[in-house]
Tab-separated table of C-alpha atoms in Angstrom:
chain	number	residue	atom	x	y	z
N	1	UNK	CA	234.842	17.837	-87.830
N	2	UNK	CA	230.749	17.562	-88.414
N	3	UNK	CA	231.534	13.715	-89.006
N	4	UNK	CA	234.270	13.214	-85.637
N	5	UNK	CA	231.728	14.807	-82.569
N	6	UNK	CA	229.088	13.020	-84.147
N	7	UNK	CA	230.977	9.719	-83.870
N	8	UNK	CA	231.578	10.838	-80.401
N	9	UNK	CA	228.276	11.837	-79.611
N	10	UNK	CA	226.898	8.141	-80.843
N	11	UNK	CA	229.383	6.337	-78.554
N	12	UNK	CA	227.925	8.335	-75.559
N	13	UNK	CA	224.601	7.682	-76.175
N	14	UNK	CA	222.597	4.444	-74.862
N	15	UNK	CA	220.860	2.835	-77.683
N	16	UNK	CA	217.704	4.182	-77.129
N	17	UNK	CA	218.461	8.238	-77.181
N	18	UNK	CA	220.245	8.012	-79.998
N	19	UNK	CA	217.678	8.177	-82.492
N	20	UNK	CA	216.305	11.121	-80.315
N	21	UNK	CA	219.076	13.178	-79.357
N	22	UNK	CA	221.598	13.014	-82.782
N	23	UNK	CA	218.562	14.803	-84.652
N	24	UNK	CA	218.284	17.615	-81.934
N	25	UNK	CA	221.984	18.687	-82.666
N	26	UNK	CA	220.664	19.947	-85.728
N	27	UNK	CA	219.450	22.548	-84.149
N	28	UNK	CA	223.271	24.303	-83.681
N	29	UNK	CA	223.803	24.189	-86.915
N	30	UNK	CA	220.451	25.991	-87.589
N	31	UNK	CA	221.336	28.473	-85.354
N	32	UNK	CA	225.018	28.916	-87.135
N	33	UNK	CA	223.345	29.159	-90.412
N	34	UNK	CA	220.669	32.366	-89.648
N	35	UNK	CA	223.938	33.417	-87.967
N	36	UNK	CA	225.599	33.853	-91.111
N	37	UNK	CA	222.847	34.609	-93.431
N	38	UNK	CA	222.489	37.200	-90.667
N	39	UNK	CA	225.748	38.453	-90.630
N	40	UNK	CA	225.735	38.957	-94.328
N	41	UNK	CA	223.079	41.003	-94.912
N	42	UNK	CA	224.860	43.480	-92.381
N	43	UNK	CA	228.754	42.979	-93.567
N	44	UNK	CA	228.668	42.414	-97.238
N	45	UNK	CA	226.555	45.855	-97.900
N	46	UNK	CA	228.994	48.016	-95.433
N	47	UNK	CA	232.464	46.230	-95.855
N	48	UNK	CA	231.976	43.525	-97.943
N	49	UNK	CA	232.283	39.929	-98.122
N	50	UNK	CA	236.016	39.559	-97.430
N	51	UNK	CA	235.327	40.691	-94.021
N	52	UNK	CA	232.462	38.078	-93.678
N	53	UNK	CA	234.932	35.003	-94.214
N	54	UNK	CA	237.341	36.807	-91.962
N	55	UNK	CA	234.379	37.301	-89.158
N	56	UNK	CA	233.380	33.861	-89.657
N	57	UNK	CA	236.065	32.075	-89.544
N	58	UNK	CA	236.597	33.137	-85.697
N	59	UNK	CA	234.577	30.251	-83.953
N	60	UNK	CA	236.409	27.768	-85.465
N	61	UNK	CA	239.399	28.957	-84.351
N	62	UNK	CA	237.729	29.055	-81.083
N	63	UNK	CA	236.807	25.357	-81.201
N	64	UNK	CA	240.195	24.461	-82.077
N	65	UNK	CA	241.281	25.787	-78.665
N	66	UNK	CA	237.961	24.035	-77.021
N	67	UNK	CA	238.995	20.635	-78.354
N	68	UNK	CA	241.140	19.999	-75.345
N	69	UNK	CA	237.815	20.217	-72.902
N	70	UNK	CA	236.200	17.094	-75.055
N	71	UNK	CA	236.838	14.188	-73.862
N	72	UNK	CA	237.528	10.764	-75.460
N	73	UNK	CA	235.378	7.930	-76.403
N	74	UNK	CA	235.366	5.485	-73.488
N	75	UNK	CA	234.458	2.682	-76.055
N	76	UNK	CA	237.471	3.870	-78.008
N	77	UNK	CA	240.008	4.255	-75.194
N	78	UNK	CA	238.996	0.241	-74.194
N	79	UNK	CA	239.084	-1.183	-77.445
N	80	UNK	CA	242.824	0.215	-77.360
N	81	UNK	CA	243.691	-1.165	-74.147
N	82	UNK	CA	243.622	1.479	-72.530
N	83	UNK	CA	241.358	1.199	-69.741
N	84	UNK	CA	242.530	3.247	-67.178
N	85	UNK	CA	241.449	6.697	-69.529
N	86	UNK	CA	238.045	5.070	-69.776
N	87	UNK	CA	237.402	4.680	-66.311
N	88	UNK	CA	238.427	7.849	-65.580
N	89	UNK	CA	235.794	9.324	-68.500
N	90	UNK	CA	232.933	7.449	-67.128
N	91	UNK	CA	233.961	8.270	-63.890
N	92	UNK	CA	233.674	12.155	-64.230
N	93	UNK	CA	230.267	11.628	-66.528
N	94	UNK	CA	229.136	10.035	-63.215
N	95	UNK	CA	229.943	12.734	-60.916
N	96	UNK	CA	228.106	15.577	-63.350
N	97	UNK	CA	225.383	13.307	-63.214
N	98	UNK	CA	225.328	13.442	-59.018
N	99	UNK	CA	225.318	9.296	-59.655
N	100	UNK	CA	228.482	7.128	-59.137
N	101	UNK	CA	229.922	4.103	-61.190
N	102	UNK	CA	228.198	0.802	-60.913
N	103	UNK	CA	230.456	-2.007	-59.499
N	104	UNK	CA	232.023	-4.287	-61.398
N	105	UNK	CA	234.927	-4.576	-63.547
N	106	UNK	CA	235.486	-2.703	-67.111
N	107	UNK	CA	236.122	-5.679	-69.520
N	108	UNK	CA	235.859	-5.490	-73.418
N	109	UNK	CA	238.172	-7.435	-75.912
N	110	UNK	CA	241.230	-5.394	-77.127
N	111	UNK	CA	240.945	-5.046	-80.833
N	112	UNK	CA	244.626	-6.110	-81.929
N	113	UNK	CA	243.833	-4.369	-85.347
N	114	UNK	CA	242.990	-1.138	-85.678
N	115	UNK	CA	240.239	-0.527	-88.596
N	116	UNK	CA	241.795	-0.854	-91.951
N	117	UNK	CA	240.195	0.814	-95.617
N	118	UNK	CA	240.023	-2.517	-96.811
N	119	UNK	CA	237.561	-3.753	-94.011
N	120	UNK	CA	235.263	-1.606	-95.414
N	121	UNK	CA	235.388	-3.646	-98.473
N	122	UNK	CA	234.884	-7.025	-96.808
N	123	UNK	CA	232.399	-8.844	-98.228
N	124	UNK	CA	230.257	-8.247	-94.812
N	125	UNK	CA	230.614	-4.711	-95.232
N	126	UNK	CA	230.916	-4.605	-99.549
N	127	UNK	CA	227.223	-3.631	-100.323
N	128	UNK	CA	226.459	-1.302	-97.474
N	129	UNK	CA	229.922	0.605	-97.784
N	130	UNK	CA	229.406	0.986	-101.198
N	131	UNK	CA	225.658	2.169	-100.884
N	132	UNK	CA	226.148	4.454	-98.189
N	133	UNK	CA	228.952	6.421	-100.392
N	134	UNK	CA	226.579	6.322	-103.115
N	135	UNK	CA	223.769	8.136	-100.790
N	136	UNK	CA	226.662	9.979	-99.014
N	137	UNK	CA	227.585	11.891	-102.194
N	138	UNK	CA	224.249	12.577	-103.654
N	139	UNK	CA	222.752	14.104	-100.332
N	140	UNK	CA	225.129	16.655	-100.633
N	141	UNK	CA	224.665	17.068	-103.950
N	142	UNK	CA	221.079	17.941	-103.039
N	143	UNK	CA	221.872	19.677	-99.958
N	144	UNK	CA	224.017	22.524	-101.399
N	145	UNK	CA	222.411	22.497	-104.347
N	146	UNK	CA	219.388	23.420	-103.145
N	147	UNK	CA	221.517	26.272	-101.428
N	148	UNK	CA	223.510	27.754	-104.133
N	149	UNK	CA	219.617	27.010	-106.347
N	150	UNK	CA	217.546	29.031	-104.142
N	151	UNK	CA	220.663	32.081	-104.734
N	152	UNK	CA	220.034	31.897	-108.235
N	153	UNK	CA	216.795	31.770	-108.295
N	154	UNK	CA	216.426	34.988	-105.953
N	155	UNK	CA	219.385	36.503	-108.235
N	156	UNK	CA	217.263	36.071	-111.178
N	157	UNK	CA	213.982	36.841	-110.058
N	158	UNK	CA	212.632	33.741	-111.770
N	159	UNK	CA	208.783	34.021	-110.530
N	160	UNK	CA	205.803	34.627	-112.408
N	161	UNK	CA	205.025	37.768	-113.558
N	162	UNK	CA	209.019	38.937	-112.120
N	163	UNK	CA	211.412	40.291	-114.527
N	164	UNK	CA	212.989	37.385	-116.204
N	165	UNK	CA	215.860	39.492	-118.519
N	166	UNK	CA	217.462	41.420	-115.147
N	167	UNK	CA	221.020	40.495	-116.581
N	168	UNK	CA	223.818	42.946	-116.656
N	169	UNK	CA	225.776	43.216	-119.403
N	170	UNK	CA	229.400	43.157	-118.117
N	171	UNK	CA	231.542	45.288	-120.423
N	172	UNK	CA	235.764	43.840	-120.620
N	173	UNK	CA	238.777	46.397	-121.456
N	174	UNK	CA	239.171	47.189	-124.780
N	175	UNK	CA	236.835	44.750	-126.345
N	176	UNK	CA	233.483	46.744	-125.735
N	177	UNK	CA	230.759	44.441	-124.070
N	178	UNK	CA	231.100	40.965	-122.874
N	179	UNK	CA	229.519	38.001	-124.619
N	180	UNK	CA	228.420	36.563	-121.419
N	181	UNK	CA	225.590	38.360	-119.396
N	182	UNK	CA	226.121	38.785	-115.509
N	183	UNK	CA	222.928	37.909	-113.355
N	184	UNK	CA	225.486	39.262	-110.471
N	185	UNK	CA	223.657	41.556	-108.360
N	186	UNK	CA	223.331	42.281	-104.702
N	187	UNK	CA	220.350	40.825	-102.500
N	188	UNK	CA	217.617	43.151	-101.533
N	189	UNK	CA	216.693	43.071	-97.728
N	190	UNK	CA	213.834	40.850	-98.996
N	191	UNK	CA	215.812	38.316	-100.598
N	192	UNK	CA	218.034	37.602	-96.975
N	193	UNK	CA	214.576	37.630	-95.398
N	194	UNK	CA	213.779	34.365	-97.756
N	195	UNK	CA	216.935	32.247	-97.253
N	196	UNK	CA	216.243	33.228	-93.582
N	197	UNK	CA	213.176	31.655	-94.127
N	198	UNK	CA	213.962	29.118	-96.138
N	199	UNK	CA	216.824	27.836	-93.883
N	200	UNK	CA	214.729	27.329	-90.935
N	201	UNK	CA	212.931	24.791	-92.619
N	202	UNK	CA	215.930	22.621	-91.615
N	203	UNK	CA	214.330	21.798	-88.362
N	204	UNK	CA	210.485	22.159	-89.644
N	205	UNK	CA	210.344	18.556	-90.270
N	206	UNK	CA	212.869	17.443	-86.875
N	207	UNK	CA	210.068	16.075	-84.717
N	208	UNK	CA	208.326	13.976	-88.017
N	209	UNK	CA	212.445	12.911	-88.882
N	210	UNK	CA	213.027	12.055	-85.134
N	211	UNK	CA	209.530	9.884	-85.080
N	212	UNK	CA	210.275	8.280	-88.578
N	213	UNK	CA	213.364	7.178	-87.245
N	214	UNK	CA	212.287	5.390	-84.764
N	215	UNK	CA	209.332	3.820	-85.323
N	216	UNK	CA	209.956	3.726	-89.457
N	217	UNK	CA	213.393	2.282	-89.468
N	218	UNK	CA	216.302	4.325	-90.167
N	219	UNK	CA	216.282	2.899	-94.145
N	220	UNK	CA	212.492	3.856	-94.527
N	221	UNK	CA	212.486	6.623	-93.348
N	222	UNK	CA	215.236	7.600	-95.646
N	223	UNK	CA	214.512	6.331	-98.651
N	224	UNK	CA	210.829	8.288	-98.079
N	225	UNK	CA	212.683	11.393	-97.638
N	226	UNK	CA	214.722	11.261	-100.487
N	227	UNK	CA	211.432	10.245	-102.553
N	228	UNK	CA	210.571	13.470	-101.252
N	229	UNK	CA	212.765	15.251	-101.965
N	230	UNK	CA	213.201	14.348	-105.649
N	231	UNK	CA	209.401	15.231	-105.964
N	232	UNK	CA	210.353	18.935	-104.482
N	233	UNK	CA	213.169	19.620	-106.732
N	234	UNK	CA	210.753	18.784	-109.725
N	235	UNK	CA	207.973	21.472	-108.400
N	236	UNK	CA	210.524	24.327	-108.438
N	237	UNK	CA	210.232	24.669	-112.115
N	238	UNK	CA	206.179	25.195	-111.759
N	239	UNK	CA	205.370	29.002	-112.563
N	240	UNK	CA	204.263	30.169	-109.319
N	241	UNK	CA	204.487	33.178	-106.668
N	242	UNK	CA	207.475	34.537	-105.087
N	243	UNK	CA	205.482	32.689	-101.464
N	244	UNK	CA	204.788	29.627	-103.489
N	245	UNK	CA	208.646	30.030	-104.458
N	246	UNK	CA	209.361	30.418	-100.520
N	247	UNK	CA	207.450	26.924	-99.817
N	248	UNK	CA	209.010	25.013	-101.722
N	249	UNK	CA	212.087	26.527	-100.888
N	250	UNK	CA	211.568	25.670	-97.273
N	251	UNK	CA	210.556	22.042	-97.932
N	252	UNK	CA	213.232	21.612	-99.578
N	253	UNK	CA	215.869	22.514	-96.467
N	254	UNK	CA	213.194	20.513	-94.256
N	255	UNK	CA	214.061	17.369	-96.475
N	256	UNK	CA	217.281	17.998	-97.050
N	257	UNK	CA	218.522	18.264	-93.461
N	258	UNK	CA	216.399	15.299	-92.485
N	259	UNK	CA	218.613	13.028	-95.022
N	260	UNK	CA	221.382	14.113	-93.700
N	261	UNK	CA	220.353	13.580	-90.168
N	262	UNK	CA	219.319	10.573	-90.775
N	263	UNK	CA	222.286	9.217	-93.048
N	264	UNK	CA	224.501	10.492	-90.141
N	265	UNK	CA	223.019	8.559	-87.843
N	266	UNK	CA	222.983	5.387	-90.079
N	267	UNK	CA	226.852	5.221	-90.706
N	268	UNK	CA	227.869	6.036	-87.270
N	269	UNK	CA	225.867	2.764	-86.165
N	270	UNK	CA	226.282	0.335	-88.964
N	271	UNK	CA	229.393	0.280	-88.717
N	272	UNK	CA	231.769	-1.534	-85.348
N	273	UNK	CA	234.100	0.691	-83.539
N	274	UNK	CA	237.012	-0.303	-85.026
N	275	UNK	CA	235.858	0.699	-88.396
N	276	UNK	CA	233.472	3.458	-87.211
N	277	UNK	CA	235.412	6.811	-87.769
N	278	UNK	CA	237.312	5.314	-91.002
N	279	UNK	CA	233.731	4.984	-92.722
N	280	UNK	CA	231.992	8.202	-91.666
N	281	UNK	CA	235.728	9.744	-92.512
N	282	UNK	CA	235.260	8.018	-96.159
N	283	UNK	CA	231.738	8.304	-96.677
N	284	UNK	CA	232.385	12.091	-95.493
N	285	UNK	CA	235.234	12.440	-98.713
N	286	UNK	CA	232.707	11.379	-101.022
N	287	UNK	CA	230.310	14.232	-99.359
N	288	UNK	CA	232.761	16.607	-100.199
N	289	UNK	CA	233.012	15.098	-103.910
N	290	UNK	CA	229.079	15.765	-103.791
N	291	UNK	CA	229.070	19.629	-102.462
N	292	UNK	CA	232.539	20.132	-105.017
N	293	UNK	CA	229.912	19.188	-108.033
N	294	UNK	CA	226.706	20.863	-106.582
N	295	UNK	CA	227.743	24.677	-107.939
N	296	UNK	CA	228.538	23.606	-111.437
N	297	UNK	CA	224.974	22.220	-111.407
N	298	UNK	CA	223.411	24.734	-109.799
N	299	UNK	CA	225.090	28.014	-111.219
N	300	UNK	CA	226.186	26.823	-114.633
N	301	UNK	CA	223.848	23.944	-115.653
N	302	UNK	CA	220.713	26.125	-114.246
N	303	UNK	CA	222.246	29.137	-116.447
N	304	UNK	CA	221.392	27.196	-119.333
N	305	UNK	CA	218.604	25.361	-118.296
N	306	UNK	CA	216.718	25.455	-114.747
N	307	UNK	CA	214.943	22.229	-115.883
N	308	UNK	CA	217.797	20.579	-116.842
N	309	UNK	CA	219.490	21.266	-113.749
N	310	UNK	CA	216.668	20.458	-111.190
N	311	UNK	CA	215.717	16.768	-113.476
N	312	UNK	CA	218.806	16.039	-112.573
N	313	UNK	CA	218.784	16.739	-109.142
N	314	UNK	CA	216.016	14.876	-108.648
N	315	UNK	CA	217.331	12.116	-110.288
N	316	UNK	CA	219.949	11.674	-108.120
N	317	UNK	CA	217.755	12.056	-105.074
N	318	UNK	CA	215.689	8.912	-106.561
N	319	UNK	CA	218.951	7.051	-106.542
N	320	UNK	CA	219.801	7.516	-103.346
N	321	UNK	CA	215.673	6.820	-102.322
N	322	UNK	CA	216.568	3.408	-104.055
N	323	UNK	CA	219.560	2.982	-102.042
N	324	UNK	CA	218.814	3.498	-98.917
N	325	UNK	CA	215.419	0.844	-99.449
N	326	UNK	CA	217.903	-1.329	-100.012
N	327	UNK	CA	220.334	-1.216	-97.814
N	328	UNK	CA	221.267	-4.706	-96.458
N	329	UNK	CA	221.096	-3.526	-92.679
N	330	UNK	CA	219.026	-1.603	-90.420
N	331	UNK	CA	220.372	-0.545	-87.406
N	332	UNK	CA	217.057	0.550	-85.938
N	333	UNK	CA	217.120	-0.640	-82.002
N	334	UNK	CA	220.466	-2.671	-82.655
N	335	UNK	CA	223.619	-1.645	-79.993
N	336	UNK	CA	227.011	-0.697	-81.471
N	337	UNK	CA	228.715	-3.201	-82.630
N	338	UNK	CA	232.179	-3.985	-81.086
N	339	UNK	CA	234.296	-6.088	-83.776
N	340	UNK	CA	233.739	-7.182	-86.871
């Protein structure tokens, strides 16, 4: 969904807004996540958190019915042929805009083939395709890890001078007490207060993301991000106060929503149209691949061992740093390609 109005939103868009007005939609989805962090701390202490998913799962349903009101991609409906539903899109963006359709004739080659998984592999395409899934998959690695990490660490109390032993020993039918310790317990008003915090560091660094993207390069300013970002992970083991804990928390969601702005933008525009929505629809699988992994590194690896678990987040943030320095093309300034 995330992946399809962003497509949209990038064939809108003249060349220069983009790198301007894709970051700004980040904003929504800052707004949806205090939303829920809010709506949390009020349901899961009264009714619990059954009710949240049910609660939350309402605006979707909502957009599924709002769908209709969106219209298509006039690039799309052209490079189909059908040229008739394009005209009729530009000309109703024209009349919101009180301005009216230049003259002229709507002309753009009809793409006989339709974008194909193998294109992706073409040796044009090989190296980027292949280094964009490998970013794809470890941003969200980092971005819900950092997520699920900062629950943990606010589950466990894991800052200086804090009570490190707060488990609860779980006791198991007939058997007496469990092996296994449960750091299960609920969050304090304090501890909503700090993802609060923590998550609206996700547009903290928008206007320094926006300006690195344009004037940096869309690769640079990536791979720098990522470089951060490693560094980050690293500081959360140092011993340090529950605000020092809260900073780097908060960098953290700054970084880690200015990758993925930034990667977002990157695929949409790499790639032509007929092969657009095919790879931010693959490079969005491997994302999911990424976010499946993130918990069993965050909740069970960081059970174990918090440094453990954070080296290798960090690791895989220098990866993707190294990746995205390298990518073969930067799409900084460049219009949307056509065909292949």
């Amino acid at each position: 969904m995330a992946a399809g109005r962003l497509i949209i939103k990038t064939e809108f868009l003249p060349t220069k807004y983009r790198g301007y007005m894709l970051p700004l939609s980040q904003v929504f989805w800052l707004a949806g996540s205090l939303l829920i962090i809010g709506l949390a701390s009020v349901v899961i202490p009264t009714i619990g958190w059954r009710w949240l998913i049910r609660i939350a799962s309402i605006p979707g349903i909502i957009l599924i019915m709002a769908f209709k009101f969106i219209p298509e991609s006039a690039r799309f409906n052209v490079s189909t042929g059908n040229i008739q539903a394009a005209l009729a899109t530009l000309n109703h963006i024209a009349r919101m805009n009180h301005s009216v359709m230049p003259e002229g004739k709507l002309v753009e080659p009809v793409l006989e083939k339709r974008g194909r998984f193998a294109d992706l592999l073409d040796a044009k395409y090989l190296r980027t395709t292949l280094q964009i899934w490998v970013i794809w998959l470890g941003i969200s690695f980092a971005y819900y890890g950092v997520i699920l990490a900062s629950a943990e660490l606010l589950e466990r109390d894991l800052v200086c001078g804090s009570k490190a032993d707060s488990e609860v020993v779980v006791t198991g039918g007939d058997s007496g007490e469990s092996q296994s310790p449960c750091y299960c317990h609920m969050f304090a008003p304090s501890d909503y207060r700090t993802m609060i915090i923590s998550t609206i560091g996700e547009i903290a660094l928008n206007p320094l993301n926006i300006l690195g993207i344009n004037f940096l390069g869309r690769r640079l300013s990536l791979s720098i991000t990522m470089g951060c970002t490693a560094l980050f992970f690293l500081l959360l083991n140092i011993c340090t106060s529950s605000a020092g804990l809260i900073g780097f928390l908060f960098m953290l969601r700054a970084l880690v929503a200015a990758n993925f702005n930034t990667i977002y933008i990157y695929t949409a525009e790499v790639y032509p149209t007929a092969m657009r929505a095919l790879g931010m629809g693959t490079s969005g699988s491997l994302c999911r691949i990424g976010a499946m992994v993130a918990p069993f590194i965050s909740q069970v690896l960081m059970s174990a061992s918090i440094l453990g678990a954070l080296c290798l987040f960090s690791s895989v943030c220098v990866v993707c740093a190294i990746s995205a320095f390298t990518l073969p093309i930067e799409t900084k300034g460049r219009a949307l390609q056509q065909i292949k």
